[in-house]
């Protein structure tokens, strides 16, 4: 390791936040208003599976072809993994998460209240209006749990802290080529935004040492989530280096920031202002252009689309995306993985073969 | 025999192959065995035996490929089967194209470009239905030797379509066809059609274009070859040793140092 990186676990953060008298909301992927949760006295801790939790219990509630994020998160909840939290927020990112919101609310009925957030699937003015109303509704539901209606000063403080963390995330990507960190270290920090308090994230991101990153065949990673983190060790052993990403758990959440105005409107503008994204119904050409630009700027020689099996929004886009990028001479590898906590030999062979083709 | 300059090992899931080449890349000797559970010892034994076949020579450099490549002791490098197959085909035929390799437990399609480099690839290693195992399994069920499958498919005067996309369900379908009194050769022909349909669909994902090259154990099946030609409208080319393509490519990579 080039940095002495010390990042607490999600469980440690939950315990620490609750000991400090704040509420914790378990949040499913992947677009949601952090400042709104904070203003209402909740600290968000994201749940991406977790990998390795067996599908069995959760699998009883869903079709066999439902993705691992949804099924394993439901298993985790049924096994008591979310027992201590004060609320569970299920954004309607995709049909699978929309189904999960209904299953939890109507059938599983866990002790922590289940809140939903209907995210529009495009970015028209009417979607913005709808999202503003949705965010107000979510705020009311949070206030009903916490008994806290944010005053203007609460909003101001929440925006100040979360904007600083969002800026630190954007800055981390901007400084990437000047950081002496491995891919694993870089993504450990990026992903700590999923659960660290904003202030801690800013401190962690700022602690990375400047210097030259390790070398390797430059590749870009797209998809949902780079789990397990061992992926980066494998890629590095194969002689590759991730120089850019379009991950739902990464750069897709580098939002443009706005100042002032009504907080709900400001948050809706932010959430709808992110880069092209398969859960937003963005045209393939726009996604392809974005990926081409990112790859060009970072010097990536190929794109690895790395998805959990059965991820519908991703799978809809992959064939056409592949066609667009291949036509532009950019090699693409699509791999689907199960979030079991380790990678199969088949997946590793595909990745290694792809890296060999890029040398 | 002398002059061995490099050795390639393809530790595959069904068979383990080793080949030796001279300094010009010509194939000198080879060995092929069904893969043992103790692959590490098997690969070491095959290398020792091959070196023995070559006479008193310094053991040449080894490159390993195949799913068991990490288990090959003493390999100077380990390279994926995609790159080795591409290199092996280019070395044997002197040109690229679309390579379809159908092994016992997996199948791959590789578009090979200039200098034998893989440009794009697709692999089926998750589902037996698109691999040699599909034919092997159903041949066992029908009581027909694997080697007889291709000629019987070609000699059939009718064809029974097999609609199941899964090896296990295809078996049930075959049982019901037999129960209905369907002709055995017509069933075998239908099985070949089903396999070829899946393979061609996979090959299209990498931009199937001529020349079309077939390798792997299933390349020896004339029924598959003929139906591939029918399905693609392209002539199928076979490298000189279709089962040794990966190991041969590994040996050529070892030769390059
Ligand atoms: S992995 Fe895909 S299908 Fe599953 S929750 Fe995420 S976006 Fe939805």
Coordinates of C-alpha atoms and ligand atoms in Angstrom, one line a residue:
Chain A
X1 CA 0.0 0.0 0.0
X2 CA 1.2 3.4 -0.9
X3 CA -1.0 5.0 1.8
X4 CA -1.8 3.8 5.3
X5 CA -5.5 3.8 4.5
X6 CA -7.7 3.1 7.5
X7 CA -11.4 3.0 6.6
X8 CA -14.0 1.8 9.2
X9 CA -16.6 -0.8 8.2
X10 CA -20.3 0.0 7.7
X11 CA -21.1 -1.7 11.0
X12 CA -18.6 0.4 12.9
X13 CA -20.0 3.6 11.3
X14 CA -23.6 2.6 12.2
X15 CA -22.5 2.0 15.8
X16 CA -20.6 5.3 16.0
X17 CA -23.4 7.4 14.5
X18 CA -26.1 5.9 16.7
X19 CA -23.9 6.3 19.8
X20 CA -23.7 10.0 18.9
X21 CA -27.5 10.1 19.0
X22 CA -28.2 10.3 15.2
X23 CA -30.6 8.1 13.3
X24 CA -29.4 5.7 10.5
X25 CA -31.2 5.1 7.3
X26 CA -30.3 1.9 5.3
X27 CA -30.4 3.0 1.6
X28 CA -30.6 0.8 -1.4
X29 CA -28.9 1.9 -4.7
X30 CA -28.3 4.3 -6.1
X31 CA -29.6 7.9 -6.6
X32 CA -31.0 9.5 -3.5
X33 CA -30.9 12.9 -1.8
X34 CA -28.2 12.8 0.9
X35 CA -28.7 16.4 2.1
X36 CA -32.4 15.7 2.6
X37 CA -31.7 12.7 4.9
X38 CA -29.1 14.7 6.8
X39 CA -31.4 17.7 7.2
X40 CA -34.0 15.4 8.8
X41 CA -31.5 13.9 11.2
X42 CA -30.7 10.7 9.3
X43 CA -27.3 9.3 8.3
X44 CA -27.5 7.2 5.2
X45 CA -25.6 3.9 5.0
X46 CA -26.0 2.2 1.6
X47 CA -26.7 -1.5 1.2
X48 CA -25.3 -3.1 -2.0
X49 CA -26.2 -6.7 -1.3
X50 CA -24.1 -7.2 0.7
X51 CA -22.1 -9.7 -1.4
X52 CA -21.7 -13.2 0.1
X53 CA -25.0 -13.2 2.0
X54 CA -26.9 -16.3 0.7
X55 CA -29.8 -15.6 -1.7
X56 CA -32.0 -18.3 0.0
X57 CA -34.2 -16.2 2.3
X58 CA -34.5 -13.3 0.0
X59 CA -35.0 -15.5 -3.0
X60 CA -38.4 -16.7 -1.7
X61 CA -39.8 -13.3 -2.4
X62 CA -38.6 -12.8 -6.0
X63 CA -38.3 -14.5 -9.3
X64 CA -35.1 -16.5 -9.8
X65 CA -34.0 -13.9 -12.4
X66 CA -33.9 -11.0 -9.9
X67 CA -30.5 -9.4 -9.4
X68 CA -28.2 -10.2 -6.5
X69 CA -28.4 -6.6 -5.0
X70 CA -32.1 -6.9 -4.4
X71 CA -32.2 -10.6 -3.4
X72 CA -29.2 -10.5 -1.1
X73 CA -30.2 -7.3 0.5
X74 CA -33.6 -8.9 1.3
X75 CA -31.8 -11.9 2.7
X76 CA -29.6 -9.6 4.8
X77 CA -32.7 -7.8 6.2
X78 CA -34.5 -11.1 6.9
X79 CA -31.4 -12.3 8.8
X80 CA -31.5 -9.3 11.0
X81 CA -28.8 -7.3 9.3
X82 CA -30.8 -4.1 9.3
X83 CA -32.5 -4.6 12.7
X84 CA -30.9 -1.6 14.3
X85 CA -31.6 1.0 11.7
X86 CA -34.3 3.7 12.0
X87 CA -35.6 3.5 8.4
X88 CA -35.0 1.7 5.1
X89 CA -35.1 3.8 2.0
X90 CA -35.7 2.0 -1.3
X91 CA -35.2 4.3 -4.3
X92 CA -37.1 3.1 -7.4
X93 CA -33.9 2.9 -9.5
X94 CA -35.2 0.0 -11.6
X95 CA -38.1 -2.5 -11.7
X96 CA -36.2 -4.9 -9.4
X97 CA -35.9 -2.2 -6.7
X98 CA -39.4 -1.1 -7.2
X99 CA -40.5 -4.7 -6.6
X100 CA -38.3 -4.8 -3.5
X101 CA -40.0 -1.7 -2.2
X102 CA -43.4 -3.3 -2.6
X103 CA -42.4 -6.7 -1.2
X104 CA -40.8 -5.1 1.9
X105 CA -43.7 -2.8 2.5
X106 CA -46.6 -5.2 1.7
X107 CA -45.3 -8.6 2.8
X108 CA -42.0 -8.6 4.8
X109 CA -43.0 -5.5 6.9
X110 CA -39.7 -5.2 8.8
X111 CA -39.6 -3.3 12.0
X112 CA -37.8 -0.3 10.6
X113 CA -40.2 1.7 8.4
X114 CA -39.7 1.2 4.7
X115 CA -39.7 4.4 2.7
X116 CA -39.8 4.6 -1.1
X117 CA -38.6 7.2 -3.5
X118 CA -40.1 7.1 -7.0
X119 CA -37.3 8.2 -9.3
X120 CA -38.4 9.4 -12.7
X121 CA -36.8 7.4 -15.5
X122 CA -36.0 10.4 -17.7
X123 CA -35.0 14.0 -17.4
X124 CA -37.8 16.1 -18.9
X125 CA -39.2 19.2 -17.0
X126 CA -42.1 17.1 -15.9
X127 CA -39.8 14.6 -14.4
X128 CA -38.1 17.4 -12.5
X129 CA -41.5 18.6 -11.2
X130 CA -42.4 15.1 -10.2
X131 CA -39.1 14.6 -8.4
X132 CA -39.5 17.8 -6.4
X133 CA -42.9 16.6 -5.2
X134 CA -41.4 13.1 -4.4
X135 CA -38.6 14.6 -2.4
X136 CA -41.2 16.7 -0.4
X137 CA -43.2 13.5 0.3
X138 CA -40.0 11.7 1.4
X139 CA -39.1 14.6 3.7
X140 CA -42.5 14.4 5.3
X141 CA -42.1 10.7 5.9
X142 CA -38.7 11.2 7.5
X143 CA -40.0 14.0 9.6
X144 CA -42.8 11.7 10.8
X145 CA -40.2 9.3 12.1
X146 CA -37.7 11.7 13.5
X147 CA -40.1 14.4 14.6
X148 CA -37.8 16.9 13.1
X149 CA -38.8 19.4 10.4
X150 CA -35.6 21.0 9.2
X151 CA -35.2 24.7 9.8
X152 CA -33.4 26.8 7.2
X153 CA -30.2 26.5 9.3
X154 CA -30.5 22.7 9.2
X155 CA -30.8 22.7 5.4
X156 CA -27.9 25.1 5.1
X157 CA -25.7 22.9 7.4
X158 CA -26.8 19.7 5.5
X159 CA -26.0 21.2 2.1
X160 CA -22.7 22.6 3.3
X161 CA -21.5 19.2 4.6
X162 CA -22.8 17.0 1.7
X163 CA -21.7 19.5 -1.0
X164 CA -18.2 19.4 0.5
X165 CA -18.2 15.6 0.3
X166 CA -19.6 15.6 -3.3
X167 CA -16.8 18.1 -4.2
X168 CA -14.2 15.9 -2.5
X169 CA -15.5 12.9 -4.6
X170 CA -15.3 14.9 -7.8
X171 CA -11.9 16.2 -6.8
X172 CA -10.7 12.6 -6.1
X173 CA -11.5 11.7 -9.7
X174 CA -9.9 14.9 -11.0
X175 CA -6.7 14.2 -9.0
X176 CA -6.6 10.5 -9.9
X177 CA -3.5 10.6 -12.1
X178 CA -1.6 12.4 -9.4
X179 CA -2.4 10.0 -6.6
X180 CA 0.1 7.3 -5.5
X181 CA -2.7 4.8 -4.8
X182 CA -3.6 1.4 -6.2
X183 CA -7.0 0.9 -7.8
X184 CA -8.1 -1.0 -4.8
X185 CA -7.2 1.9 -2.5
X186 CA -8.8 4.4 -4.8
X187 CA -12.1 2.5 -4.9
X188 CA -12.0 1.8 -1.2
X189 CA -12.1 5.6 -0.7
X190 CA -14.7 6.2 -3.5
X191 CA -17.0 3.6 -2.0
X192 CA -16.6 4.8 1.5
X193 CA -18.9 7.7 0.4
X194 CA -21.6 5.0 0.7
X195 CA -21.4 5.0 4.4
X196 CA -19.0 7.4 6.0
X197 CA -20.3 10.7 7.4
X198 CA -19.6 13.5 4.9
X199 CA -16.9 15.1 7.1
X200 CA -15.0 11.8 7.5
X201 CA -15.2 11.2 3.8
X202 CA -13.7 14.6 3.0
X203 CA -10.9 13.8 5.5
X204 CA -10.2 10.4 4.0
X205 CA -10.3 11.6 0.4
X206 CA -7.9 14.4 1.3
X207 CA -5.5 12.1 3.1
X208 CA -4.4 10.3 -0.1
X209 CA -0.7 10.9 -0.9
X210 CA 0.3 12.6 -4.1
X211 CA 2.6 10.8 -6.4
X212 CA 2.6 8.5 -9.5
X213 CA 0.0 5.8 -9.6
X214 CA 1.1 2.3 -10.6
X215 CA 1.3 1.5 -14.3
X216 CA -0.7 -0.9 -16.4
X217 CA -2.8 -1.3 -19.5
X218 CA -5.4 1.5 -19.0
X219 CA -9.0 0.3 -18.9
X220 CA -12.3 1.9 -18.0
X221 CA -14.9 0.2 -15.9
X222 CA -18.6 0.7 -16.4
X223 CA -21.6 -1.1 -14.7
X224 CA -23.1 -1.2 -11.3
X225 CA -20.6 -2.0 -8.6
X226 CA -17.0 -3.3 -8.5
X227 CA -17.5 -6.1 -6.0
X228 CA -15.5 -7.8 -4.7
X229 CA -12.7 -5.2 -4.2
X230 CA -10.4 -8.2 -5.0
X231 CA -11.3 -7.4 -8.6
X232 CA -8.8 -4.6 -8.6
X233 CA -6.0 -6.9 -7.3
X234 CA -6.8 -9.4 -10.0
X235 CA -6.8 -6.7 -12.7
X236 CA -3.5 -5.3 -11.4
X237 CA -2.0 -8.8 -11.4
X238 CA -3.1 -9.1 -15.0
X239 CA -1.2 -5.9 -15.8
X240 CA -4.3 -3.6 -16.1
X241 CA -5.1 -0.4 -14.4
X242 CA -8.6 1.2 -14.1
X243 CA -8.1 4.8 -15.2
X244 CA -11.8 5.9 -15.4
X245 CA -15.2 4.6 -14.4
X246 CA -18.9 4.9 -15.2
X247 CA -20.0 2.8 -12.2
X248 CA -23.3 3.4 -10.5
X249 CA -21.3 3.2 -7.2
X250 CA -18.7 5.6 -8.6
X251 CA -18.7 8.3 -11.1
X252 CA -22.4 8.2 -12.1
X253 CA -22.9 9.9 -8.7
X254 CA -20.7 12.9 -9.4
X255 CA -23.5 15.4 -9.6
X256 CA -23.3 19.0 -10.6
X257 CA -23.8 21.2 -7.5
X258 CA -26.1 24.2 -7.3
X259 CA -26.3 27.0 -4.7
X260 CA -29.4 28.4 -3.0
X261 CA -33.1 28.2 -3.7
X262 CA -35.7 25.8 -2.5
X263 CA -33.9 22.7 -1.1
X264 CA -36.2 20.2 -2.8
X265 CA -35.8 21.9 -6.2
X266 CA -32.1 22.1 -5.7
X267 CA -31.9 18.4 -4.9
X268 CA -34.1 17.4 -7.8
X269 CA -31.9 19.4 -10.2
X270 CA -28.8 17.7 -8.7
X271 CA -30.2 14.2 -9.0
X272 CA -31.3 14.6 -12.5
X273 CA -28.1 16.4 -13.6
X274 CA -25.7 13.4 -13.3
X275 CA -23.9 11.9 -16.3
X276 CA -25.8 9.6 -18.8
X277 CA -27.2 6.6 -17.0
X278 CA -29.1 3.5 -18.0
X279 CA -31.7 4.1 -15.2
X280 CA -32.6 7.5 -16.7
X281 CA -33.6 6.3 -20.1
X282 CA -30.8 8.3 -21.7
X283 CA -30.3 7.7 -25.4
X284 CA -27.6 5.1 -26.2
X285 CA -25.8 7.6 -28.4
X286 CA -25.5 10.0 -25.4
X287 CA -24.1 7.2 -23.2
X288 CA -21.7 6.1 -25.9
X289 CA -20.5 9.6 -26.4
X290 CA -20.0 10.1 -22.7
X291 CA -18.0 6.8 -22.4
X292 CA -16.0 7.7 -25.5
X293 CA -15.1 11.1 -24.0
X294 CA -14.2 9.6 -20.7
X295 CA -12.1 6.9 -22.3
X296 CA -10.4 9.4 -24.5
X297 CA -9.6 11.8 -21.6
X298 CA -8.2 9.0 -19.5
X299 CA -6.4 7.2 -22.3
X300 CA -8.4 4.0 -21.7
X301 CA -7.8 1.3 -24.3
X302 CA -10.9 -0.7 -23.6
X303 CA -14.1 -0.8 -21.6
X304 CA -15.1 -3.5 -19.2
X305 CA -18.9 -3.4 -18.4
X306 CA -19.1 -5.2 -15.1
X307 CA -22.6 -6.0 -14.0
X308 CA -24.4 -8.2 -11.5
X309 CA -26.3 -10.9 -13.3
X310 CA -29.9 -10.0 -14.3
X311 CA -29.4 -6.2 -14.0
X312 CA -32.1 -5.1 -16.4
X313 CA -31.3 -1.5 -17.0
X314 CA -27.7 -2.4 -17.8
X315 CA -28.6 -5.3 -20.0
X316 CA -31.0 -3.3 -22.1
X317 CA -28.2 -1.0 -23.1
X318 CA -25.3 -3.3 -23.5
X319 CA -25.8 -4.7 -27.1
X320 CA -26.3 -1.2 -28.6
X321 CA -23.6 0.4 -26.5
X322 CA -21.2 -2.3 -27.6
X323 CA -22.1 -1.7 -31.2
X324 CA -21.6 2.1 -30.9
X325 CA -18.2 1.7 -29.2
X326 CA -17.0 -1.1 -31.4
X327 CA -17.8 1.1 -34.4
X328 CA -15.6 3.7 -32.9
X329 CA -12.8 1.2 -32.6
X330 CA -13.1 0.8 -28.8
X331 CA -13.0 -2.8 -27.5
X332 CA -15.7 -3.7 -25.0
X333 CA -15.9 -6.7 -22.6
X334 CA -19.2 -7.4 -20.8
X335 CA -19.0 -9.7 -17.8
X336 CA -21.9 -10.6 -15.5
X337 CA -21.1 -11.7 -12.0
X338 CA -22.8 -13.1 -9.0
X339 CA -22.1 -11.2 -5.8
X340 CA -20.8 -14.1 -3.9
X341 CA -17.8 -12.4 -2.5
X342 CA -15.3 -13.9 -4.9
X343 CA -14.7 -14.1 -8.7
X344 CA -15.0 -17.3 -10.7
X345 CA -12.2 -18.7 -12.8
X346 CA -14.4 -18.0 -15.9
X347 CA -14.8 -14.4 -15.1
X348 CA -11.0 -14.0 -14.4
X349 CA -10.2 -15.7 -17.7
X350 CA -12.5 -13.3 -19.6
X351 CA -10.9 -10.3 -17.9
X352 CA -7.4 -11.6 -18.5
X353 CA -8.0 -12.4 -22.1
X354 CA -9.5 -8.9 -22.6
X355 CA -6.4 -7.3 -21.1
X356 CA -4.2 -9.5 -23.4
X357 CA -6.1 -8.2 -26.4
X358 CA -5.4 -4.6 -25.3
X359 CA -1.6 -5.0 -24.9
Chain B
X1 CA 14.0 -36.4 -32.0
X2 CA 15.9 -33.2 -31.3
X3 CA 15.6 -29.5 -31.7
X4 CA 12.7 -28.7 -29.4
X5 CA 12.8 -25.0 -28.8
X6 CA 9.6 -24.5 -26.8
X7 CA 6.7 -26.3 -25.1
X8 CA 3.0 -25.4 -24.8
X9 CA 0.6 -26.9 -22.3
X10 CA -3.1 -26.5 -22.6
X11 CA -4.6 -27.7 -19.3
X12 CA -8.2 -27.8 -20.4
X13 CA -11.3 -28.9 -18.5
X14 CA -11.7 -32.0 -20.6
X15 CA -8.3 -32.8 -22.0
X16 CA -4.7 -31.9 -21.2
X17 CA -2.5 -31.3 -24.2
X18 CA 1.3 -30.7 -24.4
X19 CA 3.2 -29.9 -27.7
X20 CA 6.8 -29.2 -28.5
X21 CA 7.9 -27.0 -31.4
X22 CA 11.3 -26.4 -33.1
X23 CA 12.8 -23.0 -33.5
X24 CA 10.9 -22.5 -36.8
X25 CA 7.6 -23.1 -35.0
X26 CA 7.1 -26.5 -36.6
X27 CA 5.3 -29.1 -34.4
X28 CA 7.6 -31.8 -33.3
X29 CA 5.7 -33.9 -30.8
X30 CA 2.5 -33.8 -28.8
X31 CA 0.6 -35.7 -26.1
X32 CA -3.1 -35.6 -25.2
X33 CA -4.9 -37.1 -22.2
X34 CA -8.3 -36.8 -20.6
X35 CA -7.9 -34.3 -17.7
X36 CA -7.3 -35.9 -14.3
X37 CA -8.5 -34.4 -11.1
X38 CA -4.9 -34.0 -10.0
X39 CA -4.0 -31.8 -12.9
X40 CA -0.8 -30.4 -11.4
X41 CA 0.9 -33.8 -11.4
X42 CA -0.7 -34.7 -14.7
X43 CA 0.7 -31.7 -16.5
X44 CA 4.2 -32.2 -14.9
X45 CA 4.1 -35.9 -16.0
X46 CA 3.1 -35.0 -19.5
X47 CA 5.9 -32.4 -19.9
X48 CA 8.4 -35.0 -18.5
X49 CA 7.1 -37.6 -21.0
X50 CA 7.2 -35.2 -23.9
X51 CA 10.8 -34.1 -23.1
X52 CA 11.6 -37.8 -22.9
X53 CA 10.1 -38.3 -26.4
X54 CA 12.4 -35.6 -27.7
X55 CA 15.6 -37.3 -26.6
X56 CA 18.4 -35.8 -24.6
X57 CA 17.6 -32.1 -24.7
X58 CA 17.6 -29.2 -22.2
X59 CA 14.0 -28.8 -21.2
X60 CA 12.8 -25.8 -23.3
X61 CA 10.7 -22.9 -22.0
X62 CA 7.1 -23.7 -21.2
X63 CA 4.0 -21.5 -21.6
X64 CA 0.7 -22.7 -20.0
X65 CA -2.8 -22.0 -21.0
X66 CA -6.3 -23.5 -20.3
X67 CA -8.4 -23.3 -17.2
X68 CA -5.7 -25.1 -15.2
X69 CA -2.8 -22.9 -16.4
X70 CA -2.0 -21.7 -12.9
X71 CA -1.4 -25.3 -11.9
X72 CA 1.3 -26.0 -14.5
X73 CA 4.6 -26.0 -12.6
X74 CA 7.6 -24.4 -14.1
X75 CA 5.7 -22.4 -16.7
X76 CA 7.6 -19.3 -17.8
X77 CA 4.3 -17.5 -18.5
X78 CA 0.6 -18.2 -18.3
X79 CA -1.6 -16.9 -21.1
X80 CA -5.3 -17.3 -21.6
X81 CA -6.7 -19.8 -24.0
X82 CA -8.2 -16.9 -26.1
X83 CA -4.8 -15.5 -26.9
X84 CA -3.2 -19.0 -27.4
X85 CA -5.9 -20.2 -29.7
X86 CA -5.6 -17.1 -31.8
X87 CA -1.8 -17.4 -31.9
X88 CA -2.1 -21.2 -32.7
X89 CA -4.5 -20.7 -35.6
X90 CA -2.4 -17.9 -37.0
X91 CA 0.8 -20.0 -36.7
X92 CA -0.8 -23.0 -38.3
X93 CA -2.7 -21.3 -41.1
X94 CA -0.8 -18.0 -41.6
X95 CA -4.0 -15.9 -41.5
X96 CA -6.7 -14.7 -39.1
X97 CA -10.5 -14.9 -39.4
X98 CA -13.2 -16.1 -37.1
X99 CA -12.2 -19.0 -34.9
X100 CA -14.8 -21.2 -33.3
X101 CA -13.4 -23.6 -30.8
X102 CA -15.8 -26.2 -29.4
X103 CA -14.3 -28.1 -26.5
X104 CA -15.8 -30.7 -24.3
X105 CA -17.0 -28.2 -21.7
X106 CA -16.8 -24.8 -23.2
X107 CA -16.9 -23.0 -26.6
X108 CA -15.4 -19.8 -27.7
X109 CA -15.5 -17.6 -30.7
X110 CA -12.5 -15.4 -31.4
X111 CA -12.1 -12.8 -34.1
X112 CA -8.4 -13.0 -35.0
X113 CA -6.7 -10.0 -36.6
X114 CA -3.3 -9.2 -38.0
X115 CA -0.3 -11.0 -36.5
X116 CA -2.6 -13.5 -34.8
X117 CA -3.9 -11.1 -32.2
X118 CA -7.4 -11.6 -30.8
X119 CA -9.6 -8.6 -31.6
X120 CA -12.8 -9.8 -29.9
X121 CA -14.0 -12.9 -28.3
X122 CA -17.1 -14.6 -26.7
X123 CA -17.1 -17.6 -24.4
X124 CA -19.7 -20.1 -23.3
X125 CA -18.4 -21.8 -20.3
X126 CA -21.6 -21.7 -18.2
X127 CA -24.0 -23.9 -20.2
X128 CA -23.3 -27.4 -21.5
X129 CA -25.8 -26.9 -24.3
X130 CA -23.4 -25.1 -26.6
X131 CA -20.4 -27.4 -26.0
X132 CA -19.2 -30.9 -26.9
X133 CA -20.8 -32.1 -23.6
X134 CA -24.2 -31.6 -25.2
X135 CA -23.5 -34.2 -27.9
X136 CA -21.5 -36.5 -25.6
X137 CA -24.3 -36.6 -23.0
X138 CA -27.1 -37.2 -25.5
X139 CA -25.0 -39.8 -27.4
X140 CA -24.7 -41.7 -24.2
X141 CA -28.4 -41.5 -23.8
X142 CA -29.0 -42.8 -27.3
X143 CA -26.4 -45.6 -27.0
X144 CA -24.3 -44.2 -29.9
X145 CA -20.5 -43.8 -29.9
X146 CA -19.4 -40.1 -30.0
X147 CA -17.3 -40.8 -33.1
X148 CA -20.4 -42.1 -35.0
X149 CA -22.6 -39.1 -34.3
X150 CA -21.3 -36.9 -37.1
X151 CA -21.6 -39.5 -39.9
X152 CA -25.0 -40.5 -38.7
X153 CA -26.3 -36.9 -38.6
X154 CA -25.0 -36.5 -42.2
X155 CA -26.5 -39.7 -43.3
X156 CA -30.0 -39.0 -41.9
X157 CA -32.8 -38.6 -44.4
X158 CA -35.0 -36.6 -42.0
X159 CA -34.5 -34.3 -39.0
X160 CA -36.3 -34.0 -35.7
X161 CA -36.1 -30.5 -34.3
X162 CA -34.9 -30.3 -30.7
X163 CA -36.3 -27.2 -29.2
X164 CA -35.0 -27.4 -25.6
X165 CA -32.1 -25.0 -25.0
X166 CA -30.8 -27.0 -22.0
X167 CA -29.0 -30.3 -22.1
X168 CA -31.1 -31.8 -19.3
X169 CA -34.4 -30.8 -20.9
X170 CA -33.1 -31.9 -24.4
X171 CA -32.6 -35.3 -22.9
X172 CA -36.3 -35.5 -21.8
X173 CA -37.3 -34.3 -25.3
X174 CA -35.2 -37.1 -26.8
X175 CA -36.8 -39.6 -24.6
X176 CA -40.3 -38.5 -25.7
X177 CA -39.2 -38.5 -29.4
X178 CA -37.9 -42.1 -29.0
X179 CA -41.2 -43.0 -27.2
X180 CA -43.0 -41.6 -30.3
X181 CA -40.9 -43.9 -32.5
X182 CA -38.9 -41.1 -34.1
X183 CA -35.9 -42.2 -36.3
X184 CA -32.6 -42.2 -34.3
X185 CA -30.5 -40.6 -37.0
X186 CA -33.1 -37.9 -37.4
X187 CA -32.9 -37.1 -33.7
X188 CA -29.1 -37.0 -34.0
X189 CA -29.3 -34.6 -36.9
X190 CA -31.7 -32.4 -34.9
X191 CA -29.2 -32.4 -32.0
X192 CA -26.4 -31.2 -34.3
X193 CA -28.6 -28.5 -35.6
X194 CA -29.4 -27.3 -32.1
X195 CA -25.7 -27.2 -31.1
X196 CA -24.7 -25.4 -34.3
X197 CA -27.5 -22.8 -33.9
X198 CA -26.2 -21.9 -30.5
X199 CA -22.6 -21.8 -31.6
X200 CA -23.3 -19.6 -34.6
X201 CA -25.3 -17.2 -32.5
X202 CA -22.3 -16.9 -30.2
X203 CA -19.9 -16.4 -33.1
X204 CA -22.1 -13.6 -34.5
X205 CA -21.6 -11.6 -31.3
X206 CA -17.9 -11.1 -32.3
X207 CA -18.8 -10.2 -35.9
X208 CA -18.7 -13.6 -37.6
X209 CA -16.8 -13.1 -40.9
X210 CA -14.7 -15.3 -43.3
X211 CA -12.5 -17.2 -43.2
X212 CA -14.3 -19.4 -40.6
X213 CA -12.0 -21.7 -38.7
X214 CA -13.1 -24.5 -36.5
X215 CA -11.0 -26.1 -33.7
X216 CA -11.4 -28.2 -30.6
X217 CA -12.4 -31.8 -30.2
X218 CA -15.8 -31.2 -31.8
X219 CA -14.1 -29.9 -35.0
X220 CA -13.5 -33.6 -35.8
X221 CA -17.2 -34.1 -36.1
X222 CA -18.1 -33.9 -39.9
X223 CA -21.8 -33.3 -39.1
X224 CA -21.0 -30.1 -37.1
X225 CA -18.7 -28.9 -39.8
X226 CA -21.2 -29.4 -42.6
X227 CA -24.0 -27.7 -40.6
X228 CA -21.7 -24.8 -39.7
X229 CA -21.2 -24.3 -43.4
X230 CA -24.9 -24.5 -44.1
X231 CA -25.7 -22.0 -41.2
X232 CA -23.1 -19.4 -42.1
X233 CA -22.8 -19.8 -45.9
X234 CA -19.0 -20.0 -45.3
X235 CA -16.5 -22.7 -45.9
X236 CA -15.1 -24.1 -42.7
X237 CA -11.3 -24.4 -42.4
X238 CA -9.7 -26.8 -40.0
X239 CA -6.1 -26.2 -38.7
X240 CA -3.9 -29.3 -39.0
X241 CA -4.4 -30.4 -35.4
X242 CA -7.7 -29.0 -34.3
X243 CA -7.4 -30.3 -30.7
X244 CA -3.9 -28.9 -30.2
X245 CA -4.5 -25.3 -31.3
X246 CA -4.3 -23.8 -27.8
X247 CA -1.2 -25.8 -26.8
X248 CA 0.4 -25.0 -30.1
X249 CA -0.3 -21.3 -29.7
X250 CA 1.2 -21.5 -26.2
X251 CA 4.4 -23.1 -27.6
X252 CA 4.7 -20.4 -30.2
X253 CA 4.3 -17.7 -27.5
X254 CA 7.0 -19.5 -25.5
X255 CA 9.2 -19.5 -28.6
X256 CA 8.8 -15.7 -28.9
X257 CA 10.2 -15.4 -25.3
Ligands
LIG1 S1 -28.2 -4.3 -10.0 FE1 -29.4 -3.5 -11.6 S2 -31.4 -4.6 -11.4 FE2 -30.3 -4.8 -9.5 S3 -30.9 -3.1 -8.2 FE3 -29.1 -2.4 -9.3 S4 -29.9 -1.4 -11.1 FE4 -31.6 -2.6 -10.3

